[in-house]
Amino acid sequence: MSGHATFEPQNKYVKWFEDRLPILGLVHSSLVAFQTPRNLNYWWTFGGILFMFLMIQIITGVILAMHYIPHETLAFDSTEHILRNVNYGWLIRYMHANGASMFFFAVYIHMFRGFYYGSFKGPREGLWILGVIIYNLMMAAGFLGYVLPWGQMSFWAATVITNLFSAFPIIGEPIVHWLWGGYSVGQPTLNRFYSFHYLVPMILFVFVILHVWALHVVGNNNPTGISVKSKQDTLPFHPFYTIKDAYAIVAFLLIFVWFVFFNPNQLGHPDNYIPANPMVTPPHIVPEWYFLPFYAILRAVPDKLGGVLLMFGALAMLAVMPWLDRSKARSLTYRPIMAVFFWLFVIDALFLGWLGSQPAEGIYVIMSRLATAYYFLHFLIIMPLVSTFEKPRPRPESIMQSVLDKAGDASPAKEA
Amino acid sequence: MIKRNHMMTSKSVRKALLGLATVSVLALPLLAHPAQASGGAATPHTQNWSFAGVFGRFDKAQLKRGLQVYREVCSACHGLKRVAFRTLAEPGGPEMSIEAVKALAKEYEVQDGPDDEGEMYTRTALLSDYFPSPYPNDNAARASNNGALPPDLSIITKARGYLRGFPNWFFDLFTGYQETGVDYLYALLTGYEEEAPEGFVLNDGMNFNHYFSGNQIAMPAPLSDEGVEYADGTKATVKQMAKDVSAFLMWTAEPTLEQRKRIGFQVILFILLFAGMMYFTTKRLWRGVKH
Ligand code: HEM
């Protein structure tokens, strides 16, 4: 964070403060003076959108926690109480539930942006891995949160997912009982899940700070994937990207409020409005939509341990991506062959998601196997091979040059 | 040669939005609910509900009729334990007068206590009380219903649903169609058959219903023509009563629906306006800046 030297407060109180705790300089260097490539497109606004959703989840979550009761006979009633009797409780609850979905929707776009433009490649490996950690923490938070209303799907999702650990030989069973705090999912389980659901987003928040910090060391990637070479290539973050991000955030909010006010239960499952009942197993236990691709991978093989290992393996692929792709060019704009495989991968991921929502039987299992195999093929074979053998197309001299070429004129750019 | 893949701002906005739309369209199958146990059950039909859609509102007269059907028919077996009497007078519901609701509550006895002597006692219900359930517990309910449990109906319309199938689920995301539960309820109540079809083996004490999973349900057809006499003179056909009680149970499940949709419309308008202003601000700021 070298930029903070540029912050020279005029006000003597601000200066006094800055000399003792240079936190304003930090903000200034990250959000005002930060040099940002001038050619970022709208796919780059999702970082800001994600940050907004993190704040929405934390704020609505804290309010929900004031009314929620983590008790097996009261939890369901307390969420209904929030919907019916708490003033604007319905708003807070529907914002929190749909906010989680929007958060995942945005993070998937954010991640695929990274895939496409090669943001995961050096020197951004650290930034990328922090992102993968954030994504894992998000999944933990999402799963833990889904258990709290203690409806049928909550209860059975908790049962299925915690049971995964029983796949490990010898230690499996004791681990599961330890997680449950008993011999089945029950009061101790709910109580500790609540505690963790409050904790995980706080840890996540810390990782987001680290993520942004790492970003400010290596700088933003950009649609051309070529590195910043001179000041000509960049614009100060403020006002250019503060305003553009704010616009994107407001536009994205439209989707969010549509769901909150007009479709609040569509992304949920009706069974979760039935109170948890350990004696009745729902005909189909399905997780929230954002887990479905991994759920499909989990169920693709007949062996439980195998499924669990595959699922964790699928997540691990993301973390090792920077070393699987060996191309000199970052952006797929200049790698037409890899670009085709990128879209095939997107289709495979969506297909896996659909399979995750289907019963694990017959033709679905076979398709899940094929799609899972392709998932790993993409990372382990296609990525290293294509990146080694595909000769990237010539790239522009600089970001500025690409901007000028695209505008189709050779006159020097007006300085901002 | 450099591929001309970046366009001017407005074009890339459009591109981004298009991309977003494409991703959402592709992602939609993920959002569709997985098959619910249908075990031979027919798919309910989509009904016209006054409370559906962006401007949907409850029909107050219908809610009152539905309340009457609940009280005179369903309440024999089903509770409504999450519904407080006071809410019958609150905005966005049947909006009965306070006097009418007080009088209605007086018809119910609830348990209270312990009193100063430590004894539990019963008293007439107050506005703040909730509808008492017909059975003291689930076992008692099962014992009187051939072993089957009549569920509490407070949130039943949100706890049921059916697969809308392609392309309906897709349109539902944009129309805000949320009425699968109440469609199902209406279908269930009108879906009885006196005689099971040829070759269908009906278990003892069960009834044939087109829409219930497995086609046999322990609940006997609860409605019959003229089963209630509507205070407002509406003809009490089975369909009319089914429609009314379904609408009423949608209200009990989602008592804040009207408030939500009203505020939602204002919020959407505000954000549209705000987004429009931000769009022009962004355009203005970036004008003349090569990017
Ligand atoms: C809570 C979730 C997250 C938040 C709040 C967040 C926030 C941000 C922000 C504000 C930026 C800068 C703006 C941008 O480039 O869009 C950013 C960049 C980045 N994020 Fe995230 N992020 C999150 C999750 C993730 C995840 C899960 C990944 C990947 C697995 C990831 C990978 C990256 C990368 C590689 C960059 C640099 C991108 C570039 O400049 O090309 N982030 N993040």
XYZ file of N, CA, C and O in Angstrom, chain A residues 67-205:
556
model
N -34.229 -11.725 17.383
C -35.547 -12.333 17.541
C -35.535 -13.843 17.413
O -36.501 -14.511 17.778
N -34.455 -14.366 16.872
C -34.382 -15.807 16.607
C -34.046 -16.570 17.889
O -33.292 -16.091 18.730
N -34.606 -17.773 18.020
C -34.330 -18.604 19.207
C -33.767 -19.953 18.751
O -34.469 -20.722 18.091
N -32.494 -20.266 19.081
C -31.897 -21.510 18.604
C -32.305 -22.699 19.459
O -31.475 -23.288 20.144
N -33.566 -23.040 19.416
C -34.013 -24.178 20.208
C -34.881 -25.074 19.348
O -35.699 -24.584 18.570
N -34.711 -26.381 19.491
C -35.381 -27.278 18.552
C -36.896 -27.176 18.570
O -37.526 -27.420 17.557
N -37.498 -26.802 19.692
C -38.951 -26.669 19.672
C -39.401 -25.231 19.412
O -40.584 -24.974 19.224
N -38.460 -24.287 19.419
C -38.850 -22.881 19.268
C -38.318 -22.218 18.001
O -38.820 -21.178 17.583
N -37.284 -22.816 17.397
C -36.622 -22.158 16.271
C -37.604 -21.876 15.137
O -37.690 -20.749 14.633
N -38.359 -22.897 14.754
C -39.297 -22.717 13.645
C -40.320 -21.637 13.977
O -40.587 -20.733 13.181
N -40.864 -21.722 15.191
C -41.851 -20.724 15.608
C -41.255 -19.330 15.647
O -41.926 -18.353 15.327
N -39.991 -19.238 16.053
C -39.418 -17.900 16.159
C -39.219 -17.274 14.777
O -39.393 -16.071 14.623
N -38.904 -18.078 13.764
C -38.795 -17.466 12.432
C -40.179 -17.065 11.923
O -40.336 -16.029 11.284
N -41.188 -17.877 12.221
C -42.547 -17.487 11.841
C -42.964 -16.216 12.586
O -43.611 -15.338 12.024
N -42.541 -16.142 13.838
C -42.835 -14.957 14.640
C -42.213 -13.716 13.983
O -42.829 -12.643 13.929
N -40.993 -13.874 13.490
C -40.327 -12.752 12.825
C -41.141 -12.328 11.598
O -41.382 -11.139 11.368
N -41.610 -13.311 10.820
C -42.363 -12.993 9.609
C -43.696 -12.321 9.917
O -44.176 -11.499 9.151
N -44.329 -12.716 11.041
C -45.694 -12.276 11.280
C -45.801 -11.109 12.242
O -46.600 -10.195 12.006
N -45.032 -11.170 13.313
C -45.288 -10.229 14.408
C -44.255 -9.135 14.570
O -44.577 -8.066 15.072
N -43.028 -9.393 14.187
C -42.003 -8.363 14.325
C -42.248 -7.293 13.255
O -42.510 -7.631 12.098
N -42.168 -6.027 13.629
C -42.371 -4.965 12.649
C -41.331 -5.056 11.540
O -40.135 -5.029 11.807
N -41.792 -5.156 10.323
C -40.914 -5.318 9.156
C -40.009 -6.539 9.275
O -38.988 -6.619 8.609
N -40.393 -7.470 10.125
C -39.613 -8.705 10.254
C -39.575 -9.452 8.936
O -38.548 -10.014 8.554
N -40.695 -9.460 8.217
C -40.741 -10.132 6.907
C -39.675 -9.549 5.991
O -39.022 -10.265 5.244
N -39.490 -8.230 6.060
C -38.521 -7.583 5.176
C -37.111 -8.049 5.509
O -36.333 -8.427 4.632
N -36.807 -8.061 6.802
C -35.466 -8.450 7.235
C -35.203 -9.907 6.890
O -34.163 -10.264 6.350
N -36.176 -10.750 7.151
C -35.973 -12.170 6.905
C -35.859 -12.465 5.409
O -34.992 -13.220 4.979
N -36.733 -11.879 4.615
C -36.677 -12.135 3.172
C -35.410 -11.526 2.564
O -34.852 -12.055 1.604
N -34.952 -10.405 3.116
C -33.691 -9.839 2.616
C -32.540 -10.783 2.913
O -31.659 -10.992 2.089
N -32.539 -11.339 4.111
C -31.429 -12.216 4.495
C -31.439 -13.492 3.649
O -30.404 -13.917 3.145
N -32.621 -14.077 3.477
C -32.707 -15.333 2.724
C -32.350 -15.120 1.253
O -31.566 -15.867 0.671
N -32.931 -14.093 0.643
C -32.652 -13.852 -0.771
C -31.288 -13.203 -0.977
O -30.672 -13.371 -2.031
N -30.833 -12.481 0.045
C -29.493 -11.899 -0.034
C -28.439 -12.980 -0.185
O -27.478 -12.827 -0.936
N -28.640 -14.098 0.496
C -27.677 -15.192 0.382
C -27.626 -15.700 -1.057
O -26.556 -15.925 -1.617
N -28.801 -15.845 -1.674
C -28.832 -16.299 -3.065
C -28.139 -15.307 -3.994
O -27.377 -15.694 -4.878
N -28.410 -14.034 -3.791
C -27.808 -13.005 -4.641
C -26.288 -12.961 -4.450
O -25.535 -12.742 -5.391
N -25.882 -13.147 -3.218
C -24.456 -13.179 -2.872
C -23.763 -14.266 -3.694
O -22.724 -14.050 -4.327
N -24.382 -15.442 -3.737
C -23.778 -16.539 -4.496
C -23.840 -16.281 -5.994
O -22.887 -16.552 -6.723
N -24.964 -15.760 -6.448
C -25.099 -15.430 -7.865
C -23.946 -14.501 -8.263
O -23.260 -14.716 -9.264
N -23.725 -13.473 -7.458
C -22.673 -12.495 -7.767
C -21.289 -13.134 -7.668
O -20.409 -12.826 -8.482
N -21.094 -14.003 -6.700
C -19.747 -14.566 -6.540
C -19.437 -15.492 -7.710
O -18.295 -15.563 -8.165
N -20.455 -16.164 -8.225
C -20.189 -17.033 -9.375
C -19.792 -16.193 -10.589
O -18.879 -16.560 -11.334
N -20.449 -15.084 -10.790
C -20.065 -14.212 -11.910
C -18.645 -13.686 -11.686
O -17.809 -13.675 -12.594
N -18.385 -13.271 -10.464
C -17.069 -12.748 -10.090
C -15.976 -13.789 -10.374
O -14.913 -13.463 -10.903
N -16.262 -15.032 -10.039
C -15.266 -16.086 -10.233
C -15.084 -16.419 -11.710
O -13.956 -16.580 -12.188
N -16.190 -16.509 -12.437
C -16.065 -16.808 -13.868
C -15.379 -15.655 -14.604
O -14.662 -15.869 -15.588
N -15.581 -14.437 -14.115
C -14.824 -13.308 -14.653
C -13.327 -13.599 -14.506
O -12.538 -13.446 -15.448
N -12.945 -14.079 -13.319
C -11.543 -14.410 -13.061
C -11.038 -15.514 -13.984
O -9.927 -15.444 -14.507
N -11.900 -16.519 -14.209
C -11.531 -17.603 -15.136
C -11.241 -17.019 -16.515
O -10.260 -17.347 -17.159
N -12.163 -16.200 -16.994
C -12.106 -15.759 -18.389
C -10.938 -14.828 -18.650
O -10.231 -14.967 -19.639
N -10.742 -13.888 -17.754
C -9.698 -12.901 -18.011
C -8.356 -13.284 -17.381
O -7.420 -12.498 -17.392
N -8.302 -14.478 -16.800
C -7.025 -14.934 -16.247
C -6.599 -14.165 -15.008
O -5.407 -14.040 -14.716
N -7.582 -13.698 -14.232
C -7.238 -12.950 -13.020
C -6.592 -13.844 -11.967
O -6.021 -13.357 -11.005
N -6.736 -15.155 -12.142
C -6.174 -16.065 -11.141
C -4.680 -16.291 -11.353
O -3.995 -16.825 -10.501
N -4.190 -15.887 -12.547
C -2.802 -16.168 -12.885
C -1.859 -15.168 -12.209
O -2.256 -14.111 -11.772
N -0.602 -15.554 -12.149
C 0.391 -14.713 -11.526
C 0.351 -13.300 -12.075
O 0.015 -13.111 -13.235
N 0.588 -12.296 -11.253
C 1.024 -12.383 -9.851
C -0.127 -12.387 -8.852
O 0.053 -12.016 -7.714
N -1.335 -12.819 -9.280
C -2.498 -12.701 -8.402
C -2.859 -14.010 -7.712
O -3.997 -14.197 -7.287
N -1.917 -14.952 -7.610
C -2.249 -16.252 -6.997
C -2.737 -16.077 -5.568
O -3.699 -16.730 -5.136
N -2.088 -15.206 -4.809
C -2.471 -15.001 -3.413
C -3.869 -14.429 -3.318
O -4.709 -14.897 -2.535
N -4.136 -13.449 -4.150
C -5.449 -12.826 -4.212
C -6.511 -13.873 -4.553
O -7.576 -13.933 -3.942
N -6.177 -14.720 -5.509
C -7.116 -15.757 -5.949
C -7.393 -16.745 -4.832
O -8.546 -17.104 -4.569
N -6.343 -17.183 -4.149
C -6.537 -18.179 -3.098
C -7.329 -17.590 -1.933
O -8.199 -18.253 -1.354
N -7.088 -16.337 -1.641
C -7.927 -15.688 -0.627
C -9.384 -15.709 -1.081
O -10.291 -15.931 -0.285
N -9.600 -15.505 -2.374
C -10.959 -15.585 -2.921
C -11.557 -16.969 -2.749
O -12.720 -17.110 -2.368
N -10.768 -17.988 -2.991
C -11.263 -19.358 -2.847
C -11.619 -19.624 -1.373
O -12.638 -20.255 -1.070
N -10.800 -19.109 -0.477
C -11.106 -19.258 0.957
C -12.428 -18.558 1.274
O -13.293 -19.105 1.967
N -12.594 -17.365 0.733
C -13.846 -16.624 0.951
C -15.038 -17.433 0.441
O -16.062 -17.560 1.120
N -14.888 -18.007 -0.740
C -15.970 -18.795 -1.329
C -16.315 -19.988 -0.419
O -17.493 -20.265 -0.160
N -15.295 -20.656 0.093
C -15.557 -21.770 1.004
C -16.243 -21.311 2.280
O -17.156 -21.980 2.787
N -15.816 -20.176 2.784
C -16.462 -19.653 3.993
C -17.916 -19.279 3.705
O -18.800 -19.472 4.533
N -18.149 -18.741 2.505
C -19.532 -18.421 2.123
C -20.390 -19.666 2.127
O -21.545 -19.647 2.581
N -19.842 -20.753 1.603
C -20.628 -21.987 1.563
C -20.902 -22.493 2.974
O -22.012 -22.949 3.272
N -19.887 -22.369 3.832
C -20.099 -22.781 5.222
C -21.206 -21.939 5.846
O -22.146 -22.468 6.452
N -21.126 -20.627 5.651
C -22.131 -19.740 6.237
C -23.512 -20.050 5.670
O -24.503 -20.106 6.408
N -23.589 -20.278 4.360
C -24.875 -20.563 3.727
C -25.494 -21.844 4.260
O -26.681 -21.888 4.599
N -24.690 -22.861 4.384
C -25.195 -24.137 4.892
C -25.661 -24.005 6.343
O -26.765 -24.424 6.697
N -24.812 -23.397 7.173
C -25.170 -23.252 8.592
C -26.452 -22.444 8.742
O -27.313 -22.762 9.560
N -26.561 -21.390 7.944
C -27.739 -20.532 8.040
C -29.005 -21.261 7.632
O -30.065 -21.084 8.230
N -28.903 -22.092 6.613
C -30.079 -22.795 6.111
C -30.652 -23.743 7.161
O -31.848 -24.048 7.156
N -29.797 -24.194 8.077
C -30.263 -25.118 9.115
C -31.103 -24.391 10.175
O -32.000 -24.970 10.783
N -30.815 -23.106 10.368
C -31.405 -22.409 11.517
C -32.933 -22.365 11.572
O -33.491 -22.519 12.654
N -33.654 -22.152 10.458
C -35.126 -22.112 10.599
C -35.731 -23.444 11.034
O -36.896 -23.492 11.413
N -34.933 -24.516 10.980
C -35.364 -25.807 11.524
C -36.657 -26.308 10.887
O -37.558 -26.810 11.552
N -36.723 -26.141 9.576
C -37.806 -26.784 8.821
C -37.324 -28.155 8.392
O -36.207 -28.580 8.735
N -38.166 -28.845 7.619
C -37.801 -30.185 7.170
C -36.496 -30.204 6.377
O -35.642 -31.052 6.595
N -36.344 -29.264 5.430
C -35.126 -29.264 4.622
C -33.907 -28.897 5.459
O -32.821 -29.435 5.261
N -34.098 -27.975 6.417
C -33.007 -27.621 7.315
C -32.485 -28.866 8.000
O -31.306 -29.188 7.968
N -33.419 -29.553 8.623
C -33.055 -30.702 9.439
C -32.382 -31.784 8.605
O -31.335 -32.318 8.975
N -32.966 -32.072 7.447
C -32.437 -33.184 6.655
C -31.176 -32.802 5.907
O -30.321 -33.651 5.657
N -31.039 -31.532 5.563
C -29.774 -31.101 4.956
C -28.658 -31.244 5.991
O -27.570 -31.737 5.693
N -28.953 -30.825 7.225
C -27.951 -30.958 8.284
C -27.573 -32.427 8.466
O -26.401 -32.772 8.612
N -28.586 -33.287 8.443
C -28.320 -34.712 8.631
C -27.442 -35.264 7.500
O -26.437 -35.925 7.750
N -27.828 -34.952 6.266
C -27.086 -35.497 5.122
C -25.642 -34.980 5.111
O -24.696 -35.751 4.932
N -25.490 -33.693 5.312
C -24.152 -33.108 5.164
C -23.228 -33.533 6.303
O -22.070 -33.898 6.084
N -23.732 -33.515 7.542
C -22.851 -33.942 8.637
C -22.506 -35.428 8.497
O -21.407 -35.845 8.816
N -23.457 -36.192 7.969
C -23.216 -37.619 7.770
C -22.087 -37.905 6.804
O -21.539 -39.007 6.796
N -21.763 -36.922 5.964
C -20.685 -37.134 4.996
C -19.401 -37.547 5.699
O -18.619 -38.338 5.191
N -19.208 -36.991 6.895
C -17.953 -37.266 7.586
C -17.855 -38.718 8.021
O -16.767 -39.228 8.259
N -18.999 -39.376 8.130
C -18.976 -40.786 8.535
C -18.349 -41.643 7.443
O -18.063 -42.815 7.659
N -18.112 -41.058 6.255
C -17.500 -41.824 5.166
C -16.055 -42.193 5.497
O -15.532 -43.183 5.006
N -15.417 -41.374 6.324
C -14.020 -41.670 6.628
C -13.939 -42.882 7.548
O -14.696 -42.972 8.523
N -13.050 -43.818 7.225
C -12.968 -45.032 8.047
C -12.492 -44.717 9.473
O -11.729 -43.770 9.675
N -12.945 -45.505 10.407
C -12.589 -45.443 11.832
C -12.946 -44.114 12.493
O -13.805 -44.065 13.363
N -12.337 -43.014 12.075
C -12.583 -41.744 12.755
C -13.916 -41.133 12.359
O -14.414 -40.227 13.029
N -14.499 -41.624 11.249
C -15.715 -41.009 10.712
C -16.835 -40.904 11.727
O -17.328 -39.804 12.019
N -17.213 -42.033 12.280
C -18.341 -42.077 13.218
C -18.127 -41.146 14.423
O -18.990 -40.318 14.711
N -16.987 -41.266 15.111
C -16.785 -40.355 16.246
C -16.836 -38.878 15.831
O -17.377 -38.053 16.572
N -16.330 -38.560 14.645
C -16.380 -37.160 14.202
C -17.826 -36.693 14.080
O -18.194 -35.621 14.556
N -18.650 -37.553 13.467
C -20.045 -37.159 13.267
C -20.740 -36.936 14.611
O -21.428 -35.922 14.818
N -20.538 -37.835 15.548
C -21.173 -37.655 16.861
C -20.654 -36.406 17.557
O -21.391 -35.708 18.258
N -19.391 -36.143 17.321
C -18.802 -34.945 17.928
C -19.436 -33.690 17.321
O -19.770 -32.737 18.025
N -19.631 -33.714 15.977
C -20.271 -32.569 15.327
C -21.696 -32.366 15.829
O -22.135 -31.249 16.075
N -22.414 -33.476 15.970
C -23.807 -33.405 16.393
C -23.938 -33.012 17.863
O -24.935 -32.451 18.272
N -22.937 -33.372 18.654
C -23.067 -33.200 20.097
C -24.058 -34.205 20.649
O -24.744 -33.929 21.637
N -24.174 -35.365 20.021
C -25.122 -36.378 20.454
C -25.148 -37.479 19.426
O -24.240 -37.590 18.608
N -26.212 -38.276 19.449
C -26.266 -39.406 18.526
C -27.163 -39.149 17.334
O -27.411 -40.027 16.528
N -27.686 -37.931 17.241
C -28.428 -37.554 16.041
C -28.426 -36.031 15.995
O -28.023 -35.372 16.953
N -28.861 -35.491 14.879
C -28.986 -34.040 14.778
C -30.067 -33.605 15.765
O -31.170 -34.140 15.747
N -29.744 -32.681 16.631
C -30.725 -32.266 17.632
C -30.370 -30.918 18.224
O -29.655 -30.127 17.597
N -30.862 -30.698 19.442
C -30.663 -29.408 20.093
C -29.194 -28.951 20.115
O -28.900 -27.820 19.731
N -28.248 -29.800 20.559
C -26.864 -29.312 20.586
C -26.374 -28.922 19.192
O -25.638 -27.945 19.040
N -26.794 -29.670 18.182
C -26.371 -29.372 16.817
C -26.868 -27.983 16.406
O -26.110 -27.152 15.902
N -28.158 -27.748 16.616
C -28.748 -26.468 16.226
C -28.045 -25.320 16.939
O -27.691 -24.306 16.335
N -27.824 -25.516 18.235
C -27.234 -24.445 19.037
C -25.829 -24.083 18.552
O -25.470 -22.924 18.410
N -25.033 -25.112 18.247
C -23.668 -24.806 17.802
C -23.672 -24.276 16.370
O -22.843 -23.438 16.026
N -24.599 -24.741 15.548
C -24.673 -24.202 14.188
C -24.990 -22.705 14.234
O -24.496 -21.927 13.431
N -25.826 -22.340 15.171
C -26.167 -20.928 15.320
C -24.923 -20.136 15.694
O -24.627 -19.090 15.111
N -24.194 -20.644 16.649
C -22.972 -19.977 17.075
C -22.011 -19.824 15.891
O -21.464 -18.744 15.649
N -21.846 -20.891 15.124
C -20.933 -20.825 13.980
C -21.476 -19.928 12.875
O -20.713 -19.271 12.174
N -22.790 -19.929 12.715
C -23.345 -19.088 11.652
C -23.076 -17.611 11.943
O -22.976 -16.800 11.034
N -22.990 -17.281 13.209
C -22.649 -15.901 13.563
C -21.151 -15.664 13.379
O -20.709 -14.597 12.966
N -20.361 -16.691 13.677
C -18.902 -16.526 13.642
C -18.332 -16.474 12.226
O -17.484 -15.625 11.913
N -18.794 -17.391 11.367
C -18.173 -17.544 10.048
C -18.153 -16.239 9.236
O -17.119 -15.881 8.674
N -19.257 -15.486 9.187
C -19.202 -14.238 8.417
C -18.192 -13.231 8.967
O -17.661 -12.414 8.214
N -17.925 -13.316 10.268
C -16.917 -12.396 10.831
C -15.537 -12.786 10.309
O -14.745 -11.928 9.923
N -15.276 -14.090 10.268
C -14.007 -14.561 9.709
C -13.953 -14.185 8.229
O -12.940 -13.711 7.719
N -15.088 -14.380 7.564
C -15.173 -14.046 6.147
C -14.825 -12.576 5.932
O -14.107 -12.224 4.995
N -15.343 -11.750 6.806
C -15.089 -10.312 6.684
C -13.586 -10.035 6.735
O -13.066 -9.258 5.939
